[in-house]
Amino acid sequence: MQIKRFFINKLALNVGERHELVKEDYNYIVVVTRARVGDSIIIANNTGYDFLCIIKEITKNTVTIEIKEKLQNNKEAKLNLTVCQALVKGDKFELITQKITELGAAELIPFTSTFTVVKENTNKTERLNKIAEQASAQCGRAKTLKIAEITTLKNLSKLLSNYDLVLLAYEQNKNSLKEVLQNSHSAKSVAIIIGSEGGFSKEEVDYLEKELKNLKTVSLGARILRAETAAIALSAAVMYERGEMS
Ligand code: SAH
């Protein structure tokens, strides 16, 4: 049986230590996944390492683990992928968070733009972080998706100026995604920008094209995809092209 994995962000772990876990960590490990005394589990804490632990004791509301081994985790993507997503309704944002974490993205930047109907994130950051952590644990990652503060489309031009490549998904564009990706194999950091249900205004596209010298506007094909499909599909296409899916 595969060893169960858990994600406990920001908990410093060192071999030999014992930790008593409570509340949601206890709940997830003991109640949800039914781990028992003597079981081996792996805990990742966003450091890039896996920590092999043994469950030493379980009480009514605590679980004590002992850290046995620190293991290098090699499942992180070599490419640094950031997904900038215009705000969409709650459950879609959760789906995007989960799927891009599985695909290996490093960061999610939510933003507002002219046609975003949702003006503030209906998801609590805490909830999105939990979704990302569980997705990380489930797919074997040792790091989780960083979820940035909500920003504006205008501000993206500042946040993304240092990326090697920025891809703006715009359905009225004719640039071939395939060509753009094939010509950017040296890019170590890639950001993608996806609109909300309402898409982007022409002015917004012009603005980003003018401000970001590293930006390429791309088409995702003849069909108009829903925002969540576009975010997941483009993340997958970038990862595929960079050999992260082989
Ligand atoms: N403006 C459109 C729909 C937006 S789709 C309308 O109202 O009909 C949501 C987002 O997904 C878009 O802003 C874009 O970033 C991305 N997207 C969807 N289909 C796309 C395509 N065929 N090519 C490029 N981007 C696409």
PDB file of C-alpha atoms and ligand atoms in Angstrom:
ATOM      1  CA  MET A   1       0.000   0.000   0.000  1.00  0.00           C
ATOM      2  CA  GLN A   2       1.225   3.452  -0.844  1.00  0.00           C
ATOM      3  CA  ILE A   3       2.289   5.569   2.124  1.00  0.00           C
ATOM      4  CA  LYS A   4      -0.204   8.322   2.809  1.00  0.00           C
ATOM      5  CA  ARG A   5       0.972  11.868   2.287  1.00  0.00           C
ATOM      6  CA  PHE A   6       0.001  14.979   4.203  1.00  0.00           C
ATOM      7  CA  PHE A   7       0.820  18.600   3.791  1.00  0.00           C
ATOM      8  CA  ILE A   8       1.472  20.745   6.842  1.00  0.00           C
ATOM      9  CA  ASN A   9       2.568  24.150   5.743  1.00  0.00           C
ATOM     10  CA  LYS A  10       5.133  26.104   7.737  1.00  0.00           C
ATOM     11  CA  LEU A  11       5.774  23.350  10.305  1.00  0.00           C
ATOM     12  CA  ALA A  12       9.553  23.101  10.744  1.00  0.00           C
ATOM     13  CA  LEU A  13      10.491  19.408  10.704  1.00  0.00           C
ATOM     14  CA  ASN A  14      13.786  17.779  11.696  1.00  0.00           C
ATOM     15  CA  VAL A  15      14.743  14.128  11.854  1.00  0.00           C
ATOM     16  CA  GLY A  16      14.386  12.714  15.379  1.00  0.00           C
ATOM     17  CA  GLU A  17      11.818  15.249  16.535  1.00  0.00           C
ATOM     18  CA  ARG A  18       8.379  14.409  17.795  1.00  0.00           C
ATOM     19  CA  HIS A  19       5.402  16.633  17.069  1.00  0.00           C
ATOM     20  CA  GLU A  20       1.952  16.591  18.556  1.00  0.00           C
ATOM     21  CA  LEU A  21      -0.584  17.558  15.905  1.00  0.00           C
ATOM     22  CA  VAL A  22      -4.028  18.840  16.769  1.00  0.00           C
ATOM     23  CA  LYS A  23      -7.217  20.195  15.215  1.00  0.00           C
ATOM     24  CA  GLU A  24      -7.394  19.973  11.426  1.00  0.00           C
ATOM     25  CA  ASP A  25      -4.104  18.069  11.077  1.00  0.00           C
ATOM     26  CA  TYR A  26      -5.343  15.534  13.633  1.00  0.00           C
ATOM     27  CA  ASN A  27      -8.711  15.433  11.943  1.00  0.00           C
ATOM     28  CA  TYR A  28      -7.295  14.835   8.495  1.00  0.00           C
ATOM     29  CA  ILE A  29      -4.717  12.260   9.531  1.00  0.00           C
ATOM     30  CA  VAL A  30      -6.753  10.294  12.061  1.00  0.00           C
ATOM     31  CA  VAL A  31     -10.436  10.860  11.317  1.00  0.00           C
ATOM     32  CA  VAL A  32     -10.447  11.270   7.528  1.00  0.00           C
ATOM     33  CA  THR A  33      -7.665   8.948   6.433  1.00  0.00           C
ATOM     34  CA  ARG A  34      -7.787   6.632   9.457  1.00  0.00           C
ATOM     35  CA  ALA A  35      -4.070   6.420  10.064  1.00  0.00           C
ATOM     36  CA  ARG A  36      -3.157   4.269  13.087  1.00  0.00           C
ATOM     37  CA  VAL A  37      -0.330   4.010  15.622  1.00  0.00           C
ATOM     38  CA  GLY A  38       2.682   2.423  13.935  1.00  0.00           C
ATOM     39  CA  ASP A  39       1.729   3.609  10.448  1.00  0.00           C
ATOM     40  CA  SER A  40       4.331   5.351   8.333  1.00  0.00           C
ATOM     41  CA  ILE A  41       3.203   8.586   6.740  1.00  0.00           C
ATOM     42  CA  ILE A  42       4.916  11.269   4.693  1.00  0.00           C
ATOM     43  CA  ILE A  43       4.586  14.899   5.634  1.00  0.00           C
ATOM     44  CA  ALA A  44       5.587  17.697   3.274  1.00  0.00           C
ATOM     45  CA  ASN A  45       5.942  21.227   4.591  1.00  0.00           C
ATOM     46  CA  ASN A  46       6.657  23.350   1.516  1.00  0.00           C
ATOM     47  CA  THR A  47      10.440  22.992   1.837  1.00  0.00           C
ATOM     48  CA  GLY A  48      10.948  20.718  -1.163  1.00  0.00           C
ATOM     49  CA  TYR A  49      11.573  17.705   1.091  1.00  0.00           C
ATOM     50  CA  ASP A  50       9.417  14.790   2.146  1.00  0.00           C
ATOM     51  CA  PHE A  51       9.591  13.739   5.797  1.00  0.00           C
ATOM     52  CA  LEU A  52       8.991  10.091   6.530  1.00  0.00           C
ATOM     53  CA  CYS A  53       7.266   9.854   9.910  1.00  0.00           C
ATOM     54  CA  ILE A  54       5.888   7.177  12.209  1.00  0.00           C
ATOM     55  CA  ILE A  55       2.692   7.659  14.162  1.00  0.00           C
ATOM     56  CA  LYS A  56       3.637   7.184  17.796  1.00  0.00           C
ATOM     57  CA  GLU A  57       0.477   7.997  19.688  1.00  0.00           C
ATOM     58  CA  ILE A  58      -3.142   8.883  19.080  1.00  0.00           C
ATOM     59  CA  THR A  59      -5.416  10.385  21.739  1.00  0.00           C
ATOM     60  CA  LYS A  60      -8.941  11.739  21.505  1.00  0.00           C
ATOM     61  CA  ASN A  61      -7.753  14.879  19.775  1.00  0.00           C
ATOM     62  CA  THR A  62      -4.009  14.630  19.209  1.00  0.00           C
ATOM     63  CA  VAL A  63      -1.697  12.577  17.055  1.00  0.00           C
ATOM     64  CA  THR A  64       2.019  12.386  17.809  1.00  0.00           C
ATOM     65  CA  ILE A  65       4.439  11.728  14.983  1.00  0.00           C
ATOM     66  CA  GLU A  66       8.171  11.048  15.019  1.00  0.00           C
ATOM     67  CA  ILE A  67      10.282  12.127  12.075  1.00  0.00           C
ATOM     68  CA  LYS A  68      12.437   9.298  10.810  1.00  0.00           C
ATOM     69  CA  GLU A  69      13.914  10.449   7.527  1.00  0.00           C
ATOM     70  CA  LYS A  70      14.273  13.537   5.366  1.00  0.00           C
ATOM     71  CA  LEU A  71      13.935  12.625   1.700  1.00  0.00           C
ATOM     72  CA  GLN A  72      14.566  14.662  -1.417  1.00  0.00           C
ATOM     73  CA  ASN A  73      11.345  15.120  -3.377  1.00  0.00           C
ATOM     74  CA  ASN A  74      11.864  15.224  -7.118  1.00  0.00           C
ATOM     75  CA  LYS A  75       8.323  15.922  -8.235  1.00  0.00           C
ATOM     76  CA  GLU A  76       8.537  19.697  -8.439  1.00  0.00           C
ATOM     77  CA  ALA A  77       8.474  21.120 -11.965  1.00  0.00           C
ATOM     78  CA  LYS A  78      11.708  22.608 -13.252  1.00  0.00           C
ATOM     79  CA  LEU A  79       9.733  25.331 -14.946  1.00  0.00           C
ATOM     80  CA  ASN A  80       8.404  28.120 -12.767  1.00  0.00           C
ATOM     81  CA  LEU A  81       4.789  28.587 -13.890  1.00  0.00           C
ATOM     82  CA  THR A  82       2.567  31.359 -12.572  1.00  0.00           C
ATOM     83  CA  VAL A  83      -1.118  31.481 -13.459  1.00  0.00           C
ATOM     84  CA  CYS A  84      -2.774  34.915 -13.415  1.00  0.00           C
ATOM     85  CA  GLN A  85      -6.506  34.367 -13.354  1.00  0.00           C
ATOM     86  CA  ALA A  86      -9.175  37.073 -13.517  1.00  0.00           C
ATOM     87  CA  LEU A  87     -11.732  36.510 -10.756  1.00  0.00           C
ATOM     88  CA  VAL A  88     -14.397  33.928 -11.548  1.00  0.00           C
ATOM     89  CA  LYS A  89     -17.075  32.488  -9.299  1.00  0.00           C
ATOM     90  CA  GLY A  90     -16.024  30.532  -6.236  1.00  0.00           C
ATOM     91  CA  ASP A  91     -16.272  26.942  -7.315  1.00  0.00           C
ATOM     92  CA  LYS A  92     -14.453  27.635 -10.587  1.00  0.00           C
ATOM     93  CA  PHE A  93     -11.636  29.330  -8.751  1.00  0.00           C
ATOM     94  CA  GLU A  94     -11.363  26.308  -6.494  1.00  0.00           C
ATOM     95  CA  LEU A  95     -11.222  23.988  -9.495  1.00  0.00           C
ATOM     96  CA  ILE A  96      -8.475  26.076 -11.087  1.00  0.00           C
ATOM     97  CA  THR A  97      -6.524  26.107  -7.810  1.00  0.00           C
ATOM     98  CA  GLN A  98      -6.696  22.339  -7.505  1.00  0.00           C
ATOM     99  CA  LYS A  99      -5.886  21.506 -11.115  1.00  0.00           C
ATOM    100  CA  ILE A 100      -2.996  23.886 -11.642  1.00  0.00           C
ATOM    101  CA  THR A 101      -1.464  22.619  -8.388  1.00  0.00           C
ATOM    102  CA  GLU A 102      -1.584  19.081  -9.784  1.00  0.00           C
ATOM    103  CA  LEU A 103      -0.056  20.317 -13.019  1.00  0.00           C
ATOM    104  CA  GLY A 104       2.872  21.754 -11.049  1.00  0.00           C
ATOM    105  CA  ALA A 105       2.242  25.512 -11.094  1.00  0.00           C
ATOM    106  CA  ALA A 106       4.156  27.548  -8.536  1.00  0.00           C
ATOM    107  CA  GLU A 107       1.849  30.523  -8.058  1.00  0.00           C
ATOM    108  CA  LEU A 108      -1.680  31.761  -8.669  1.00  0.00           C
ATOM    109  CA  ILE A 109      -2.317  35.494  -8.948  1.00  0.00           C
ATOM    110  CA  PRO A 110      -6.013  36.454  -8.882  1.00  0.00           C
ATOM    111  CA  PHE A 111      -6.844  39.805 -10.475  1.00  0.00           C
ATOM    112  CA  THR A 112      -9.773  42.056 -11.328  1.00  0.00           C
ATOM    113  CA  SER A 113     -10.341  43.562 -14.757  1.00  0.00           C
ATOM    114  CA  THR A 114     -13.031  45.563 -16.552  1.00  0.00           C
ATOM    115  CA  PHE A 115     -15.316  42.613 -17.253  1.00  0.00           C
ATOM    116  CA  THR A 116     -14.910  40.653 -14.043  1.00  0.00           C
ATOM    117  CA  VAL A 117     -18.365  40.250 -12.547  1.00  0.00           C
ATOM    118  CA  VAL A 118     -16.920  39.010  -9.287  1.00  0.00           C
ATOM    119  CA  LYS A 119     -15.026  41.916  -7.753  1.00  0.00           C
ATOM    120  CA  GLU A 120     -13.584  40.276  -4.709  1.00  0.00           C
ATOM    121  CA  ASN A 121     -12.606  36.723  -4.117  1.00  0.00           C
ATOM    122  CA  THR A 122     -15.607  34.838  -2.825  1.00  0.00           C
ATOM    123  CA  ASN A 123     -13.211  32.158  -1.681  1.00  0.00           C
ATOM    124  CA  LYS A 124     -11.454  32.625   1.590  1.00  0.00           C
ATOM    125  CA  THR A 125      -7.703  32.467   1.000  1.00  0.00           C
ATOM    126  CA  GLU A 126      -7.527  29.947   3.814  1.00  0.00           C
ATOM    127  CA  ARG A 127      -9.865  27.619   1.928  1.00  0.00           C
ATOM    128  CA  LEU A 128      -7.938  27.990  -1.325  1.00  0.00           C
ATOM    129  CA  ASN A 129      -4.702  27.288   0.519  1.00  0.00           C
ATOM    130  CA  LYS A 130      -6.199  24.105   1.959  1.00  0.00           C
ATOM    131  CA  ILE A 131      -7.365  22.999  -1.489  1.00  0.00           C
ATOM    132  CA  ALA A 132      -3.874  23.613  -2.870  1.00  0.00           C
ATOM    133  CA  GLU A 133      -2.229  21.773   0.032  1.00  0.00           C
ATOM    134  CA  GLN A 134      -4.465  18.762  -0.367  1.00  0.00           C
ATOM    135  CA  ALA A 135      -3.854  18.729  -4.115  1.00  0.00           C
ATOM    136  CA  SER A 136      -0.093  18.927  -3.467  1.00  0.00           C
ATOM    137  CA  ALA A 137      -0.224  16.025  -1.041  1.00  0.00           C
ATOM    138  CA  GLN A 138      -2.395  13.947  -3.333  1.00  0.00           C
ATOM    139  CA  CYS A 139      -0.158  14.377  -6.372  1.00  0.00           C
ATOM    140  CA  GLY A 140       3.090  13.910  -4.488  1.00  0.00           C
ATOM    141  CA  ARG A 141       4.441  17.458  -4.530  1.00  0.00           C
ATOM    142  CA  ALA A 142       6.604  18.741  -1.714  1.00  0.00           C
ATOM    143  CA  LYS A 143       5.613  22.341  -2.300  1.00  0.00           C
ATOM    144  CA  THR A 144       2.249  23.928  -2.540  1.00  0.00           C
ATOM    145  CA  LEU A 145       0.789  26.577  -4.789  1.00  0.00           C
ATOM    146  CA  LYS A 146       1.447  30.096  -3.565  1.00  0.00           C
ATOM    147  CA  ILE A 147      -1.760  32.110  -3.721  1.00  0.00           C
ATOM    148  CA  ALA A 148      -1.075  35.815  -4.076  1.00  0.00           C
ATOM    149  CA  GLU A 149      -3.205  38.731  -2.916  1.00  0.00           C
ATOM    150  CA  ILE A 150      -5.808  39.883  -5.409  1.00  0.00           C
ATOM    151  CA  THR A 151      -4.391  42.518  -7.688  1.00  0.00           C
ATOM    152  CA  THR A 152      -5.547  44.503 -10.717  1.00  0.00           C
ATOM    153  CA  LEU A 153      -4.872  43.887 -14.382  1.00  0.00           C
ATOM    154  CA  LYS A 154      -2.871  47.142 -14.455  1.00  0.00           C
ATOM    155  CA  ASN A 155      -0.666  45.918 -11.633  1.00  0.00           C
ATOM    156  CA  LEU A 156       0.111  42.662 -13.452  1.00  0.00           C
ATOM    157  CA  SER A 157       2.434  44.640 -15.727  1.00  0.00           C
ATOM    158  CA  LYS A 158       4.639  45.346 -12.676  1.00  0.00           C
ATOM    159  CA  LEU A 159       4.411  41.880 -11.166  1.00  0.00           C
ATOM    160  CA  LEU A 160       5.276  40.069 -14.390  1.00  0.00           C
ATOM    161  CA  SER A 161       8.048  42.213 -15.831  1.00  0.00           C
ATOM    162  CA  ASN A 162      10.799  39.824 -14.694  1.00  0.00           C
ATOM    163  CA  TYR A 163       9.319  36.642 -16.157  1.00  0.00           C
ATOM    164  CA  ASP A 164      11.101  35.167 -19.175  1.00  0.00           C
ATOM    165  CA  LEU A 165       7.787  34.770 -20.967  1.00  0.00           C
ATOM    166  CA  VAL A 166       4.203  35.945 -20.383  1.00  0.00           C
ATOM    167  CA  LEU A 167       1.362  34.413 -22.391  1.00  0.00           C
ATOM    168  CA  LEU A 168      -1.891  36.317 -22.632  1.00  0.00           C
ATOM    169  CA  ALA A 169      -4.781  34.083 -23.722  1.00  0.00           C
ATOM    170  CA  TYR A 170      -7.003  36.167 -25.970  1.00  0.00           C
ATOM    171  CA  GLU A 171      -9.615  34.547 -28.146  1.00  0.00           C
ATOM    172  CA  GLN A 172      -9.376  37.235 -30.811  1.00  0.00           C
ATOM    173  CA  ASN A 173      -5.720  36.528 -31.433  1.00  0.00           C
ATOM    174  CA  LYS A 174      -4.271  34.408 -34.199  1.00  0.00           C
ATOM    175  CA  ASN A 175      -0.757  33.695 -32.863  1.00  0.00           C
ATOM    176  CA  SER A 176      -0.090  29.980 -32.779  1.00  0.00           C
ATOM    177  CA  LEU A 177       0.422  28.753 -29.240  1.00  0.00           C
ATOM    178  CA  LYS A 178       2.433  25.874 -30.616  1.00  0.00           C
ATOM    179  CA  GLU A 179       4.930  28.159 -32.333  1.00  0.00           C
ATOM    180  CA  VAL A 180       5.230  30.491 -29.360  1.00  0.00           C
ATOM    181  CA  LEU A 181       5.888  27.573 -27.003  1.00  0.00           C
ATOM    182  CA  GLN A 182       8.312  25.850 -29.339  1.00  0.00           C
ATOM    183  CA  ASN A 183      10.341  29.061 -29.577  1.00  0.00           C
ATOM    184  CA  SER A 184      10.583  29.567 -25.847  1.00  0.00           C
ATOM    185  CA  HIS A 185      12.329  26.494 -24.540  1.00  0.00           C
ATOM    186  CA  SER A 186      14.945  28.571 -22.758  1.00  0.00           C
ATOM    187  CA  ALA A 187      12.331  30.368 -20.620  1.00  0.00           C
ATOM    188  CA  LYS A 188      12.748  29.358 -16.977  1.00  0.00           C
ATOM    189  CA  SER A 189       9.793  31.338 -15.728  1.00  0.00           C
ATOM    190  CA  VAL A 190       6.498  31.550 -17.582  1.00  0.00           C
ATOM    191  CA  ALA A 191       3.344  33.427 -16.547  1.00  0.00           C
ATOM    192  CA  ILE A 192      -0.020  32.933 -18.208  1.00  0.00           C
ATOM    193  CA  ILE A 193      -2.914  35.407 -18.063  1.00  0.00           C
ATOM    194  CA  ILE A 194      -6.501  34.207 -18.392  1.00  0.00           C
ATOM    195  CA  GLY A 195      -9.595  36.387 -18.422  1.00  0.00           C
ATOM    196  CA  SER A 196     -12.897  36.001 -16.585  1.00  0.00           C
ATOM    197  CA  GLU A 197     -16.209  34.917 -18.137  1.00  0.00           C
ATOM    198  CA  GLY A 198     -16.398  38.370 -19.737  1.00  0.00           C
ATOM    199  CA  GLY A 199     -12.908  38.183 -21.255  1.00  0.00           C
ATOM    200  CA  PHE A 200     -10.642  41.196 -21.811  1.00  0.00           C
ATOM    201  CA  SER A 201     -11.378  44.554 -23.372  1.00  0.00           C
ATOM    202  CA  LYS A 202      -9.318  45.535 -26.415  1.00  0.00           C
ATOM    203  CA  GLU A 203      -7.811  48.381 -24.314  1.00  0.00           C
ATOM    204  CA  GLU A 204      -6.655  45.933 -21.662  1.00  0.00           C
ATOM    205  CA  VAL A 205      -4.960  43.740 -24.238  1.00  0.00           C
ATOM    206  CA  ASP A 206      -3.303  46.792 -25.837  1.00  0.00           C
ATOM    207  CA  TYR A 207      -2.178  47.993 -22.420  1.00  0.00           C
ATOM    208  CA  LEU A 208      -0.549  44.696 -21.436  1.00  0.00           C
ATOM    209  CA  GLU A 209       1.066  44.328 -24.860  1.00  0.00           C
ATOM    210  CA  LYS A 210       2.545  47.804 -24.538  1.00  0.00           C
ATOM    211  CA  GLU A 211       3.717  47.458 -20.931  1.00  0.00           C
ATOM    212  CA  LEU A 212       5.139  43.953 -20.984  1.00  0.00           C
ATOM    213  CA  LYS A 213       7.956  43.432 -23.479  1.00  0.00           C
ATOM    214  CA  ASN A 214       8.079  39.730 -22.568  1.00  0.00           C
ATOM    215  CA  LEU A 215       4.395  39.203 -23.446  1.00  0.00           C
ATOM    216  CA  LYS A 216       3.006  37.168 -26.321  1.00  0.00           C
ATOM    217  CA  THR A 217      -0.719  37.100 -26.987  1.00  0.00           C
ATOM    218  CA  VAL A 218      -1.890  33.629 -27.950  1.00  0.00           C
ATOM    219  CA  SER A 219      -4.943  31.860 -29.251  1.00  0.00           C
ATOM    220  CA  LEU A 220      -6.125  28.611 -27.705  1.00  0.00           C
ATOM    221  CA  GLY A 221      -7.916  27.567 -30.865  1.00  0.00           C
ATOM    222  CA  ALA A 222     -11.133  28.256 -32.698  1.00  0.00           C
ATOM    223  CA  ARG A 223     -13.434  27.378 -29.821  1.00  0.00           C
ATOM    224  CA  ILE A 224     -14.094  29.745 -26.940  1.00  0.00           C
ATOM    225  CA  LEU A 225     -13.198  27.961 -23.746  1.00  0.00           C
ATOM    226  CA  ARG A 226     -14.570  28.692 -20.334  1.00  0.00           C
ATOM    227  CA  ALA A 227     -12.085  30.532 -18.153  1.00  0.00           C
ATOM    228  CA  GLU A 228     -11.390  27.474 -16.000  1.00  0.00           C
ATOM    229  CA  THR A 229     -10.855  25.275 -19.064  1.00  0.00           C
ATOM    230  CA  ALA A 230      -8.507  27.876 -20.542  1.00  0.00           C
ATOM    231  CA  ALA A 231      -6.435  28.136 -17.328  1.00  0.00           C
ATOM    232  CA  ILE A 232      -6.079  24.373 -16.947  1.00  0.00           C
ATOM    233  CA  ALA A 233      -5.539  23.654 -20.651  1.00  0.00           C
ATOM    234  CA  LEU A 234      -2.911  26.355 -21.113  1.00  0.00           C
ATOM    235  CA  SER A 235      -1.066  25.288 -17.953  1.00  0.00           C
ATOM    236  CA  ALA A 236      -1.045  21.713 -19.275  1.00  0.00           C
ATOM    237  CA  ALA A 237       0.122  22.826 -22.728  1.00  0.00           C
ATOM    238  CA  VAL A 238       3.045  24.776 -21.245  1.00  0.00           C
ATOM    239  CA  MET A 239       4.036  21.878 -18.973  1.00  0.00           C
ATOM    240  CA  TYR A 240       3.730  19.400 -21.845  1.00  0.00           C
ATOM    241  CA  GLU A 241       5.880  21.461 -24.169  1.00  0.00           C
ATOM    242  CA  ARG A 242       8.555  21.734 -21.491  1.00  0.00           C
ATOM    243  CA  GLY A 243       8.710  17.977 -20.965  1.00  0.00           C
ATOM    244  CA  GLU A 244       6.988  18.064 -17.595  1.00  0.00           C
ATOM    245  CA  MET A 245       4.369  15.548 -18.715  1.00  0.00           C
ATOM    246  CA  SER A 246       6.623  12.922 -20.172  1.00  0.00           C
TER     247      SER A 246
HETATM  248  N1  SAH B   1     -14.871  37.076 -24.046  1.00  0.00           N
HETATM  249  C1  SAH B   1     -15.464  35.837 -24.303  1.00  0.00           C
HETATM  250  C2  SAH B   1     -15.209  34.690 -23.340  1.00  0.00           C
HETATM  251  C3  SAH B   1     -14.078  34.731 -22.438  1.00  0.00           C
HETATM  252  S1  SAH B   1     -13.499  33.144 -22.105  1.00  0.00           S
HETATM  253  C4  SAH B   1     -16.934  35.965 -24.438  1.00  0.00           C
HETATM  254  O1  SAH B   1     -17.545  36.694 -23.662  1.00  0.00           O
HETATM  255  O2  SAH B   1     -17.420  35.277 -25.302  1.00  0.00           O
HETATM  256  C5  SAH B   1     -12.511  33.389 -20.685  1.00  0.00           C
HETATM  257  C6  SAH B   1     -11.027  33.527 -20.944  1.00  0.00           C
HETATM  258  O3  SAH B   1     -10.498  32.286 -21.418  1.00  0.00           O
HETATM  259  C7  SAH B   1     -10.640  34.542 -21.991  1.00  0.00           C
HETATM  260  O4  SAH B   1     -10.519  35.844 -21.454  1.00  0.00           O
HETATM  261  C8  SAH B   1      -9.289  34.011 -22.451  1.00  0.00           C
HETATM  262  O5  SAH B   1      -8.260  34.412 -21.581  1.00  0.00           O
HETATM  263  C9  SAH B   1      -9.461  32.512 -22.358  1.00  0.00           C
HETATM  264  N2  SAH B   1      -9.879  31.884 -23.626  1.00  0.00           N
HETATM  265  C10 SAH B   1     -11.004  31.156 -23.846  1.00  0.00           C
HETATM  266  N3  SAH B   1     -11.036  30.660 -25.106  1.00  0.00           N
HETATM  267  C11 SAH B   1      -9.917  31.101 -25.701  1.00  0.00           C
HETATM  268  C12 SAH B   1      -9.359  30.919 -26.992  1.00  0.00           C
HETATM  269  N4  SAH B   1      -9.974  30.216 -27.929  1.00  0.00           N
HETATM  270  N5  SAH B   1      -8.169  31.506 -27.265  1.00  0.00           N
HETATM  271  C13 SAH B   1      -7.529  32.250 -26.328  1.00  0.00           C
HETATM  272  N6  SAH B   1      -7.991  32.448 -25.089  1.00  0.00           N
HETATM  273  C14 SAH B   1      -9.167  31.888 -24.769  1.00  0.00           C
END
